XYZ file of C-alpha atoms in Angstrom:
749
model
C -20.926 16.938 14.309
C -20.799 20.734 14.003
C -18.406 20.935 16.935
C -16.298 18.163 15.449
C -16.163 19.921 12.093
C -14.903 23.062 13.741
C -12.366 21.136 15.819
C -11.123 19.213 12.786
C -10.788 22.502 10.857
C -8.617 23.910 13.621
C -6.443 20.809 13.641
C -6.250 20.525 9.882
C -2.897 22.246 9.487
C -1.358 18.833 8.924
C -2.794 15.616 7.578
C -1.270 13.731 10.493
C -3.177 15.860 13.019
C -6.508 14.947 11.436
C -5.509 11.306 11.149
C -4.601 11.152 14.853
C -7.837 12.897 15.778
C -9.870 10.404 13.751
C -8.068 7.477 15.419
C -9.013 8.912 18.825
C -12.645 9.310 17.793
C -12.845 5.752 16.456
C -11.355 4.536 19.723
C -14.007 6.367 21.697
C -16.671 5.078 19.317
C -15.686 1.465 20.024
C -16.338 2.073 23.728
C -19.667 3.855 23.192
C -21.058 2.479 19.954
C -24.659 3.440 20.650
C -23.760 7.089 21.200
C -21.269 7.495 18.369
C -22.751 5.140 15.751
C -24.594 7.994 13.881
C -21.380 9.928 13.276
C -19.273 7.060 11.923
C -20.293 7.719 8.265
C -19.229 11.312 8.711
C -15.848 10.209 10.087
C -15.353 8.035 7.033
C -16.284 10.966 4.829
C -13.646 13.055 6.602
C -10.962 10.557 5.577
C -11.629 11.326 1.910
C -13.172 14.736 1.431
C -11.593 16.641 4.310
C -8.098 15.524 3.400
C -8.851 16.399 -0.225
C -10.008 19.875 0.839
C -6.947 20.218 3.063
C -4.730 19.414 0.093
C -6.526 22.004 -2.022
C -6.231 24.594 0.735
C -2.555 23.919 1.212
C -2.053 24.551 -2.509
C -4.134 27.739 -2.493
C -1.704 30.684 -2.498
C -4.175 32.947 -0.681
C -4.088 30.798 2.463
C -0.466 31.445 3.289
C 2.084 34.222 3.393
C 3.139 35.296 -0.067
C 6.725 34.134 -0.607
C 7.373 36.628 -3.368
C 9.398 39.835 -3.614
C 7.758 42.422 -1.340
C 4.897 39.944 -0.710
C 3.324 40.736 -4.065
C 0.500 38.446 -5.241
C 1.892 35.186 -6.696
C -0.025 35.520 -9.955
C 2.066 32.740 -11.476
C 0.666 30.316 -8.876
C -2.910 31.571 -8.606
C -5.359 29.466 -10.595
C -8.949 30.436 -11.322
C -10.134 27.643 -9.005
C -8.347 29.282 -6.060
C -10.462 32.435 -5.961
C -13.847 31.207 -4.812
C -12.665 29.108 -1.826
C -10.489 32.038 -0.766
C -13.441 34.424 -1.012
C -15.550 32.078 1.110
C -12.857 31.701 3.740
C -12.089 35.431 3.706
C -15.748 36.247 4.292
C -15.940 33.659 7.080
C -12.886 35.097 8.817
C -14.177 38.651 8.470
C -17.549 37.651 9.927
C -15.804 36.087 12.924
C -13.602 39.142 13.461
C -16.584 41.477 13.285
C -18.589 39.297 15.636
C -15.748 39.402 18.143
C -15.645 43.216 17.979
C -19.412 43.486 18.390
C -19.487 40.994 21.291
C -16.535 42.563 23.132
C -17.628 43.040 26.741
C -15.176 45.880 27.311
C -16.173 49.540 27.046
C -16.051 50.604 23.355
C -12.862 52.511 22.586
C -11.268 53.914 19.473
C -8.733 51.060 19.470
C -10.959 48.067 20.265
C -13.767 49.143 17.934
C -12.768 51.622 15.199
C -9.171 50.467 14.653
C -10.163 46.830 15.097
C -12.717 47.207 12.312
C -10.185 48.975 10.115
C -7.723 46.090 10.473
C -10.243 43.278 9.942
C -10.660 41.253 6.768
C -7.042 40.872 5.673
C -7.618 37.627 3.754
C -10.667 39.027 2.000
C -8.657 42.105 1.001
C -5.936 39.864 -0.452
C -8.221 37.794 -2.638
C -10.469 40.717 -3.634
C -7.620 42.918 -4.824
C -6.067 40.116 -6.881
C -9.366 38.900 -8.317
C -10.894 42.209 -9.361
C -7.665 43.518 -10.870
C -7.423 40.392 -13.019
C -11.163 40.461 -13.779
C -10.871 43.962 -15.230
C -7.723 43.270 -17.216
C -7.871 39.580 -18.134
C -11.459 38.369 -17.814
C -12.825 35.152 -19.298
C -16.206 33.438 -18.939
C -15.101 31.495 -15.870
C -13.883 34.613 -14.084
C -17.130 36.391 -14.942
C -19.139 33.454 -13.586
C -17.185 33.575 -10.338
C -17.818 37.308 -10.046
C -21.561 36.688 -10.432
C -21.502 34.096 -7.642
C -19.226 36.061 -5.346
C -20.909 39.452 -5.699
C -24.012 38.579 -3.596
C -21.780 37.053 -0.929
C -19.674 40.206 -0.692
C -22.770 42.368 -0.552
C -24.251 40.207 2.194
C -21.001 40.296 4.155
C -20.900 44.090 3.922
C -24.503 44.344 5.044
C -23.808 42.014 7.965
C -21.262 44.553 9.166
C -23.106 47.815 8.599
C -26.515 46.513 9.723
C -25.149 44.879 12.882
C -26.970 46.711 15.691
C -24.516 45.735 18.434
C -21.568 46.805 16.320
C -23.152 50.132 15.376
C -23.946 50.783 19.035
C -20.238 50.454 19.824
C -19.236 52.694 16.905
C -21.803 55.292 17.925
C -20.664 55.132 21.535
C -17.121 56.073 20.475
C -18.382 58.705 18.043
C -20.587 60.352 20.684
C -17.497 60.785 22.870
C -15.266 62.120 20.075
C -14.819 65.551 21.652
C -13.577 64.196 24.952
C -11.239 61.704 23.275
C -9.032 64.492 21.812
C -7.981 62.257 18.936
C -5.188 63.243 16.519
C -6.436 64.539 13.152
C -6.079 61.254 11.268
C -7.723 59.217 14.036
C -10.584 61.712 14.228
C -11.010 61.443 10.457
C -11.154 57.633 10.652
C -13.759 57.788 13.420
C -15.871 60.253 11.448
C -15.583 58.247 8.227
C -16.470 54.983 10.000
C -19.548 56.453 11.665
C -20.689 58.105 8.430
C -20.217 54.832 6.525
C -22.518 53.026 8.965
C -25.152 55.752 8.688
C -24.930 55.867 4.883
C -25.439 52.106 4.706
C -28.516 51.859 6.852
C -27.250 51.353 10.390
C -29.681 53.923 11.798
C -32.709 52.458 9.997
C -35.491 50.538 11.665
C -35.606 46.720 11.379
C -37.967 46.659 8.389
C -36.013 49.262 6.433
C -32.733 47.545 7.267
C -33.953 44.400 5.574
C -35.132 46.465 2.632
C -31.712 48.108 2.349
C -30.039 44.701 2.572
C -32.124 43.450 -0.344
C -31.692 46.596 -2.446
C -27.933 46.881 -1.982
C -27.387 43.223 -2.841
C -29.483 43.555 -5.989
C -27.714 46.774 -6.965
C -24.297 45.149 -6.627
C -25.256 42.321 -8.971
C -26.910 44.645 -11.477
C -23.818 46.849 -11.683
C -21.637 43.824 -12.317
C -24.002 42.519 -15.001
C -24.076 45.949 -16.673
C -20.289 45.962 -16.936
C -20.061 42.442 -18.299
C -22.847 42.984 -20.833
C -21.077 46.062 -22.196
C -17.744 44.219 -22.424
C -19.209 41.182 -24.182
C -21.219 43.295 -26.595
C -18.228 45.506 -27.439
C -15.903 42.548 -27.933
C -18.158 40.699 -30.377
C -18.138 43.430 -33.036
C -15.482 43.311 -35.747
C -15.138 45.144 -39.049
C -13.026 43.084 -41.458
C -11.891 44.933 -44.579
C -10.500 42.863 -47.440
C -10.003 45.425 -50.219
C -7.273 48.046 -50.477
C -9.697 50.773 -51.526
C -11.601 50.294 -48.249
C -8.521 51.616 -46.447
C -8.544 55.028 -48.111
C -7.219 57.723 -45.790
C -5.831 55.323 -43.193
C -2.091 55.818 -42.474
C 0.279 52.923 -42.914
C 0.729 52.469 -39.149
C -3.036 52.023 -38.699
C -3.232 49.581 -41.598
C -0.350 47.562 -40.236
C -1.952 47.336 -36.772
C -5.247 46.239 -38.352
C -3.485 43.586 -40.442
C -1.772 42.228 -37.341
C -5.113 42.194 -35.496
C -6.628 40.145 -38.336
C -3.686 37.763 -38.411
C -3.948 37.130 -34.664
C -7.591 36.176 -35.234
C -6.679 33.840 -38.084
C -8.262 36.102 -40.695
C -7.045 37.697 -43.902
C -7.408 41.444 -44.354
C -7.550 44.377 -41.971
C -9.536 43.983 -38.774
C -11.008 46.892 -36.810
C -12.971 46.754 -33.574
C -14.338 49.068 -30.883
C -11.196 49.189 -28.713
C -9.683 52.670 -28.460
C -6.459 51.975 -30.458
C -8.625 50.679 -33.315
C -11.786 52.803 -33.179
C -10.269 56.236 -32.531
C -7.783 56.314 -35.464
C -10.332 54.726 -37.800
C -12.820 57.529 -37.080
C -10.067 60.108 -37.408
C -8.564 59.007 -40.729
C -10.910 56.763 -42.734
C -12.017 58.643 -45.837
C -15.036 56.359 -46.338
C -17.948 58.127 -44.699
C -20.217 55.082 -44.847
C -17.742 52.963 -42.889
C -17.254 55.727 -40.337
C -20.998 55.903 -39.829
C -21.188 52.132 -39.447
C -18.442 52.123 -36.813
C -20.005 55.070 -34.957
C -23.439 53.457 -34.818
C -21.918 50.238 -33.482
C -19.923 52.127 -30.862
C -22.999 54.075 -29.772
C -25.191 50.987 -29.576
C -23.127 48.879 -27.182
C -25.603 47.460 -24.677
C -28.519 48.690 -26.801
C -29.397 45.925 -29.263
C -32.426 44.360 -27.606
C -30.659 41.033 -27.010
C -29.105 39.214 -24.058
C -26.515 41.983 -23.606
C -29.009 44.861 -23.651
C -28.546 47.160 -20.652
C -31.608 49.424 -20.865
C -33.745 47.502 -18.383
C -30.724 47.177 -16.096
C -30.347 50.975 -16.203
C -33.984 51.396 -15.162
C -33.497 49.013 -12.265
C -30.222 50.599 -11.155
C -31.523 54.177 -11.066
C -34.736 53.127 -9.326
C -32.900 51.113 -6.683
C -30.523 54.003 -6.075
C -33.503 56.300 -5.642
C -35.116 53.878 -3.194
C -31.918 53.724 -1.178
C -31.679 57.520 -1.116
C -35.290 57.784 0.043
C -34.633 55.216 2.765
C -31.802 57.426 4.010
C -34.036 60.481 4.092
C -32.869 62.151 0.872
C -34.991 63.418 -2.002
C -32.767 61.856 -4.656
C -29.623 59.810 -5.064
C -27.381 62.758 -5.946
C -28.355 64.502 -2.720
C -27.487 61.304 -0.813
C -24.224 60.658 -2.665
C -22.852 64.213 -2.689
C -22.985 64.636 1.073
C -19.390 63.474 1.355
C -17.797 65.394 -1.517
C -16.261 68.810 -2.037
C -19.377 69.917 -3.927
C -21.730 68.836 -1.089
C -24.990 69.490 -2.988
C -26.502 69.035 -6.469
C -26.985 72.811 -6.612
C -23.216 73.423 -6.469
C -22.627 70.784 -9.128
C -25.118 72.406 -11.460
C -23.559 75.793 -10.729
C -20.202 74.510 -11.974
C -21.656 72.754 -15.028
C -23.775 75.732 -16.046
C -20.987 78.270 -15.590
C -18.608 76.197 -17.699
C -21.310 75.681 -20.319
C -21.905 79.427 -20.498
C -18.187 80.064 -21.001
C -17.416 77.247 -23.452
C -20.551 76.653 -25.550
C -20.167 79.785 -27.732
C -16.603 78.692 -28.446
C -17.773 75.150 -29.245
C -20.410 76.442 -31.640
C -17.806 78.526 -33.454
C -15.563 75.464 -33.654
C -18.367 73.407 -35.200
C -19.069 76.133 -37.748
C -15.376 76.145 -38.692
C -15.298 72.363 -39.154
C -18.577 72.480 -41.091
C -17.209 75.211 -43.351
C -14.008 73.270 -43.930
C -15.960 70.101 -44.801
C -18.183 71.992 -47.228
C -15.169 73.406 -49.047
C -13.279 70.098 -49.017
C -16.072 67.853 -50.294
C -17.728 68.082 -53.683
C -21.152 67.501 -52.138
C -22.751 69.722 -49.507
C -22.756 67.632 -46.327
C -23.796 68.255 -42.749
C -21.018 67.287 -40.340
C -22.386 64.425 -38.234
C -20.809 62.723 -35.193
C -19.031 60.198 -37.434
C -17.557 63.103 -39.401
C -16.336 65.213 -36.491
C -12.979 63.524 -35.820
C -12.222 63.141 -39.532
C -12.747 66.756 -40.575
C -11.435 68.163 -37.279
C -8.165 66.335 -37.806
C -7.878 67.640 -41.357
C -8.650 71.193 -40.256
C -6.094 70.975 -37.450
C -3.493 69.719 -39.896
C -4.304 72.615 -42.218
C -4.101 75.239 -39.466
C -1.148 73.940 -37.503
C 0.479 71.411 -39.853
C 0.550 68.793 -37.110
C -1.185 65.427 -36.724
C -0.757 62.123 -34.926
C 1.142 60.486 -37.770
C 3.736 63.256 -37.659
C 4.249 62.915 -33.909
C 3.883 59.133 -33.442
C 7.515 58.340 -34.325
C 8.619 60.571 -31.427
C 6.402 58.852 -28.861
C 7.705 55.297 -28.687
C 6.102 53.697 -25.629
C 9.225 52.555 -23.785
C 10.907 55.927 -24.179
C 7.732 57.781 -23.185
C 7.477 55.606 -20.093
C 11.068 56.435 -19.163
C 10.285 60.102 -19.728
C 7.244 59.973 -17.446
C 9.274 58.144 -14.803
C 11.988 60.744 -15.300
C 9.521 63.566 -14.693
C 8.720 62.016 -11.315
C 12.456 61.853 -10.613
C 12.909 65.525 -11.499
C 9.973 66.617 -9.359
C 10.172 64.256 -6.408
C 13.511 62.454 -6.609
C 11.979 58.975 -6.865
C 13.497 56.222 -9.041
C 12.207 53.062 -10.722
C 13.819 49.642 -11.032
C 12.202 46.849 -13.043
C 12.002 43.513 -11.211
C 11.313 40.540 -13.468
C 11.105 38.240 -10.420
C 7.787 39.781 -9.354
C 4.976 37.556 -10.706
C 2.488 39.167 -13.101
C -0.948 38.070 -14.370
C -0.031 38.475 -18.066
C 3.319 38.407 -19.901
C 2.794 41.999 -21.099
C 2.614 43.336 -17.540
C 5.805 44.805 -16.070
C 6.589 45.348 -12.393
C 8.837 48.023 -10.898
C 10.310 48.711 -7.491
C 9.992 52.410 -6.685
C 12.456 54.117 -4.322
C 12.274 57.500 -2.643
C 14.925 60.204 -2.955
C 16.625 58.938 0.218
C 16.828 55.383 -1.150
C 13.983 53.975 0.955
C 11.575 51.559 -0.689
C 8.404 53.413 -1.658
C 6.113 51.144 -3.653
C 5.600 48.479 -6.283
C 4.234 49.745 -9.606
C 2.714 47.444 -12.239
C 2.128 48.658 -15.812
C -0.249 46.996 -18.305
C -0.436 48.876 -21.604
C -2.168 47.010 -24.445
C -5.754 45.911 -25.253
C -6.866 42.270 -25.062
C -10.211 40.579 -25.615
C -10.831 40.104 -21.894
C -9.807 43.623 -20.936
C -12.144 46.478 -20.095
C -11.851 49.504 -22.372
C -10.358 52.782 -21.203
C -7.565 53.321 -18.708
C -7.392 53.183 -14.938
C -5.235 53.053 -11.856
C -5.932 50.689 -8.986
C -4.329 49.483 -5.783
C -3.383 45.866 -5.254
C -2.446 46.811 -1.699
C -3.000 50.126 0.040
C -0.383 51.762 2.234
C -0.933 51.559 6.007
C 0.880 51.167 9.311
C 0.434 47.845 11.065
C -0.281 47.393 14.771
C 3.459 47.553 15.495
C 3.791 50.859 13.666
C 5.626 49.381 10.670
C 4.958 51.154 7.384
C 3.436 48.682 4.900
C 4.090 50.157 1.464
C 1.542 50.076 -1.379
C 1.331 48.067 -4.584
C -0.114 50.106 -7.457
C -1.208 49.199 -10.978
C -1.902 51.387 -14.015
C -3.767 49.857 -16.965
C -4.153 51.279 -20.488
C -5.321 50.241 -23.952
C -2.508 51.652 -26.088
C -1.595 50.977 -29.702
C 0.218 47.648 -29.927
C 3.597 47.145 -31.567
C 3.394 45.649 -35.042
C 5.694 43.286 -36.905
C 7.777 46.226 -38.143
C 7.276 48.986 -35.566
C 7.334 49.318 -31.773
C 4.324 50.720 -29.938
C 4.083 54.325 -31.134
C 1.659 56.487 -29.162
C -0.590 59.302 -30.173
C -0.411 62.615 -28.338
C -3.675 61.706 -26.566
C -2.270 58.356 -25.461
C 0.761 60.060 -23.931
C -1.674 62.342 -22.122
C -3.544 59.281 -20.812
C -0.326 57.769 -19.476
C 0.473 60.995 -17.616
C -3.066 61.041 -16.210
C -2.983 57.511 -14.814
C 0.573 57.997 -13.594
C -0.684 60.974 -11.579
C -3.151 58.641 -9.869
C -0.268 56.224 -9.273
C 1.790 58.935 -7.554
C -1.179 59.635 -5.290
C -1.174 55.979 -4.281
C 2.603 55.531 -4.062
C 3.245 58.621 -1.930
C 0.639 57.641 0.675
C 1.894 58.207 4.194
C -0.757 57.408 6.753
C -1.820 54.931 9.370
C -5.005 53.511 7.861
C -5.579 51.854 4.475
C -9.114 53.251 4.138
C -7.710 56.805 4.270
C -4.649 56.083 2.175
C -3.720 57.210 -1.329
C -6.686 57.719 -3.650
C -9.262 57.048 -0.909
C -10.432 60.654 -1.066
C -13.573 62.469 -2.164
C -14.494 61.580 -5.736
C -14.318 65.203 -6.921
C -10.829 65.545 -5.439
C -9.315 62.292 -6.694
C -8.771 63.588 -10.245
C -6.603 66.536 -9.144
C -3.261 64.631 -9.022
C -3.988 62.844 -12.305
C -5.109 65.896 -14.270
C -2.281 67.989 -12.861
C 0.245 65.673 -14.548
C -1.319 66.290 -17.965
C -0.134 69.913 -17.857
C 3.492 68.958 -18.513
C 2.667 67.550 -21.943
C 2.287 71.008 -23.456
C 5.481 72.362 -21.886
C 8.472 72.683 -24.232
C 11.026 71.635 -21.632
C 9.234 68.362 -20.960
C 8.387 67.551 -24.573
C 12.009 68.072 -25.478
C 12.961 65.387 -22.944
C 10.277 62.834 -23.695
C 9.892 62.952 -27.490
C 12.717 61.083 -29.261
C 12.427 59.599 -32.762
C 12.387 55.806 -32.429
C 14.579 55.293 -35.526
C 16.978 58.247 -35.631
C 17.222 59.048 -31.918
C 16.715 62.712 -32.734
C 14.767 64.966 -30.417
C 11.458 66.291 -31.626
C 12.045 69.482 -33.668
C 11.274 72.658 -31.761
C 8.938 73.857 -34.508
C 6.888 70.654 -34.069
C 6.846 71.195 -30.309
C 5.474 74.682 -30.865
C 2.834 73.336 -33.228
C 1.704 70.853 -30.577
C 1.464 73.649 -28.034
C -0.364 75.931 -30.445
C -2.798 73.114 -31.265
C -3.372 72.109 -27.629
C -6.493 74.282 -27.353
C -7.854 73.287 -30.762
C -11.571 72.514 -30.348
C -11.275 73.031 -26.588
C -14.858 74.309 -26.480
C -16.214 71.155 -28.108
C -14.150 68.944 -25.789
C -15.475 70.787 -22.746
C -19.103 70.578 -23.898
C -18.670 66.849 -24.505
C -17.460 66.343 -20.928
C -20.248 68.563 -19.641
C -22.789 66.436 -21.536
C -21.664 63.408 -19.531
C -21.924 65.391 -16.305
C -25.441 66.638 -17.108
C -26.513 63.112 -18.090
C -25.169 61.671 -14.852
C -26.908 64.311 -12.756
C -30.175 63.863 -14.673
C -30.223 60.148 -13.911
C -29.519 60.770 -10.235
C -31.575 63.855 -9.371
C -34.870 62.208 -10.289
C -37.437 61.953 -7.504
C -39.864 59.503 -9.111
C -39.388 55.892 -10.270
C -38.272 55.659 -13.895
C -39.966 53.342 -16.374
C -39.638 55.382 -19.530
C -37.601 55.459 -22.704
C -33.887 55.414 -21.837
C -32.877 56.904 -25.189
C -35.375 59.773 -24.973
C -34.278 60.498 -21.402
C -30.644 60.715 -22.445
C -31.366 63.083 -25.338
C -33.332 65.393 -23.076
C -30.746 65.295 -20.281
C -27.856 66.665 -22.313
C -29.647 68.644 -25.025
C -28.211 71.996 -23.879
C -24.666 70.704 -24.476
C -25.245 69.308 -27.986
C -23.005 70.803 -30.669
C -22.972 68.141 -33.406
C -26.421 66.939 -34.612
C -27.901 64.061 -32.607
C -28.371 60.641 -34.232
C -31.656 58.778 -33.764
C -31.394 55.438 -31.977
C -27.901 55.876 -30.568
C -27.335 55.579 -26.828
C -24.379 56.174 -24.560
C -25.978 55.339 -21.204
C -26.067 51.610 -22.017
C -22.251 51.497 -21.972
C -21.590 54.376 -19.538
C -19.719 52.225 -17.030
C -18.411 55.202 -15.068
C -21.838 55.925 -13.613
C -23.576 52.552 -13.750
C -20.783 50.277 -12.570
C -17.632 52.292 -11.940
C -18.253 54.400 -8.851
C -18.834 57.781 -10.537
C -22.626 57.859 -10.084
C -23.633 61.460 -9.295
C -19.906 62.145 -9.518
C -18.892 62.451 -13.159
C -18.811 66.223 -12.759
C -15.701 65.549 -10.652
C -13.501 65.605 -13.757
C -14.462 69.217 -14.460
C -14.364 70.132 -10.762
C -10.828 68.762 -10.551
C -9.903 70.515 -13.812
C -10.545 73.843 -12.121
C -8.304 72.663 -9.275
C -5.517 71.333 -11.500
C -5.325 74.482 -13.632
C -5.161 76.578 -10.483
C -2.539 74.289 -8.912
C -0.356 74.185 -12.037
C -0.301 77.956 -12.113
C 1.956 77.684 -9.047
C 4.402 75.503 -11.020
C 4.242 78.007 -13.872
C 5.168 80.800 -11.481
C 8.009 78.958 -9.737
C 9.249 76.706 -12.570
C 7.674 73.526 -13.927
C 10.417 71.346 -12.389
C 10.651 73.315 -9.143
C 11.448 70.837 -6.364
C 10.085 73.048 -3.589
C 6.686 73.422 -5.260
C 6.637 69.681 -5.938
C 7.560 68.983 -2.308
C 4.689 71.165 -1.146
C 2.238 69.410 -3.459
C 3.465 66.014 -2.289
C 3.348 66.815 1.410
C 0.060 68.711 1.371
C -1.880 66.715 -1.230
C -0.336 63.456 -2.447
C 0.850 61.948 0.825
C -2.223 62.960 2.838
C -4.818 60.826 1.065
C -8.149 61.192 2.836
C -6.708 61.991 6.266
C -8.058 65.558 6.150
C -10.787 67.496 4.390
C -9.633 68.240 0.799
C -10.625 71.916 1.090
C -8.133 72.236 3.943
C -5.446 70.321 2.052
C -5.814 72.415 -1.082
C -5.764 75.727 0.786
C -2.662 74.559 2.628
C -0.909 74.010 -0.700
C -2.323 76.989 -2.603
C -2.912 79.493 0.163
C -6.479 80.102 -1.043
C -9.465 78.432 -2.735
C -9.197 77.535 -6.406
C -10.837 79.841 -8.950
C -12.078 79.142 -12.450
C -9.916 81.935 -13.916
C -6.807 79.750 -14.245
C -8.712 77.204 -16.334
C -10.193 79.854 -18.607
C -6.761 81.391 -19.045
C -5.160 78.033 -19.847
C -7.802 77.287 -22.481
C -7.722 80.779 -23.957
C -11.339 81.434 -22.885
C -12.320 84.833 -21.520
C -14.786 84.861 -18.597
C -18.386 85.692 -19.537
C -18.044 88.813 -17.354
C -14.607 90.159 -18.105
C -14.794 92.334 -15.012
C -15.185 89.295 -12.771
C -12.205 88.636 -10.599
C -11.245 87.232 -7.219
C -14.242 86.322 -5.100
C -16.653 87.249 -7.920
C -15.477 84.209 -9.875
C -16.721 80.720 -9.179
C -14.646 79.020 -6.506
C -14.243 75.324 -5.688
């Protein structure tokens, strides 16, 4: 019966083929009834269920070639029910492909082993990229349930590859001969990365430890997914509905209007606020009611920490302990030591060196900033208050307005989303010559998503870019860039161009106004667009080395570099146009934005450093953790604290970056890359911020290379030397702790 099932599956491209095959089998059965009698019920079952499955498969978009522009995913045809069968079939096909590579009787070569592995799993890649992009941006309970069922299968499939002894023997055989193979740089990098991936995932372990790793990695995968979903569900269930005008004191009209629309969409009367960024951030910045600000802050800082079904504290304990076990299995003292091996930093010691040096430079500034805000609050209020975390944004914004006479409500009218988007696209045209053309024929997963064809300066097709800008109930918070398809060259040498998506949670348009962005939201768009350029400019042979597939502490360089243009007069003058009058932003307002760009820069740095110290504390532990998660967090970042701590609050329980988002023992990478981006932008400042030659060099040496070479080599090729912290301190107006330090005496990355 097993053989028949397989044969029928092969023939099941058409219903007629199966029907003819069944007729043949029944004919044989009539001649040999005693032999075939036991399988007759199965043949009858085939008539109904197999043909039903065949019909379902024929209607499943993943099982055929996409007949869409540029073979983009047919989101308009993909139903939720299509994902799981496609996952199962994708895993089955990948297992067969891997088995064939492992069982190959020929001598292991770079092509028949390393490249063959690289090109395996095409169907699984198709369904995974579509599913997880939609899951992050448009999740519902059914999608979450599928992710819970699929996650263990994906983990098991991955383990079946990396713990396959025959396969690893072939990979190691090629790796051991790497010197005599004289491979080109990119091929050598792929070989090295493949071998290291096998070693990092337990291939060199003994049989007992391999099984232990298999169990631990599968459990870790499911825990990370559950952590993410708990945080999303907990965040989404909180709403603050205000029904009285006096409860809106201090809130600008644009914020009130957005809150009224939010309430109306929920079928409620009043003004609705929640924990999404476009709602929470302006509420904390402008609401004059301290009690409501405190209430919102405590809710925000208790996501995943309420002792109910969405509580993440026990999940955190399990995650950090499993990670430690895995690190110990691999011969490392702690998880950070294990994880940092393949980064620019290399060791926890170098990470702490960066964090501590930045803390030394910025904390005195941050403390002075707090004292200034505290003094301002004391003068402003009739009562003597201590500025608490729920007060910081409110009084900081008022102090900034007093000092610089600039705030978000003054600048919002100049940052209408569609015009800002055109301006960001236009910046890419000025720097790199690329152009964007919207294509409404490309299917999207939500009506708000837009799709663009991107063309290079010579007119050649470069990429597809999707944009998804506004918050929804099923959408993760924050902003991100992802690939729906990586760039690569196929076996015939044809360049398969990438499909990139950038996702935000920007202020929605209201009934009377278009989407008007804050200065920070414009900065976020530039950041994610920088990631998109990294993906779109990819120019390599292998998907696993393409685009943003680089070291974690290098991946933020292209994104953070783009943020630098937002405080340049020439760019602001192009991008900021009043949505009603069409007038350019006044030059005096531009100067105010520039002057205010370093306002509270010390506090902002210490806040980022607190996340880095917390991440490293969780992942440099050498003993199992069973303690108080809240107490651990407070201790981990105590040296970075500027504003008084609040009892009972917890960030770790919603810190998706390190517990579910791939930044474990890597959150420091934002600050590491900030040193790089300040140093890199200094070249643009010297040559001209729109200088095509500098942009060409950055594209050719950084953006297009992906992970094909070591990032230290790539950066030195662009810059001519290692990056130094001096450029960052200069940009932020911070003097080095030792003013005599220069050149090699300064910290380098």
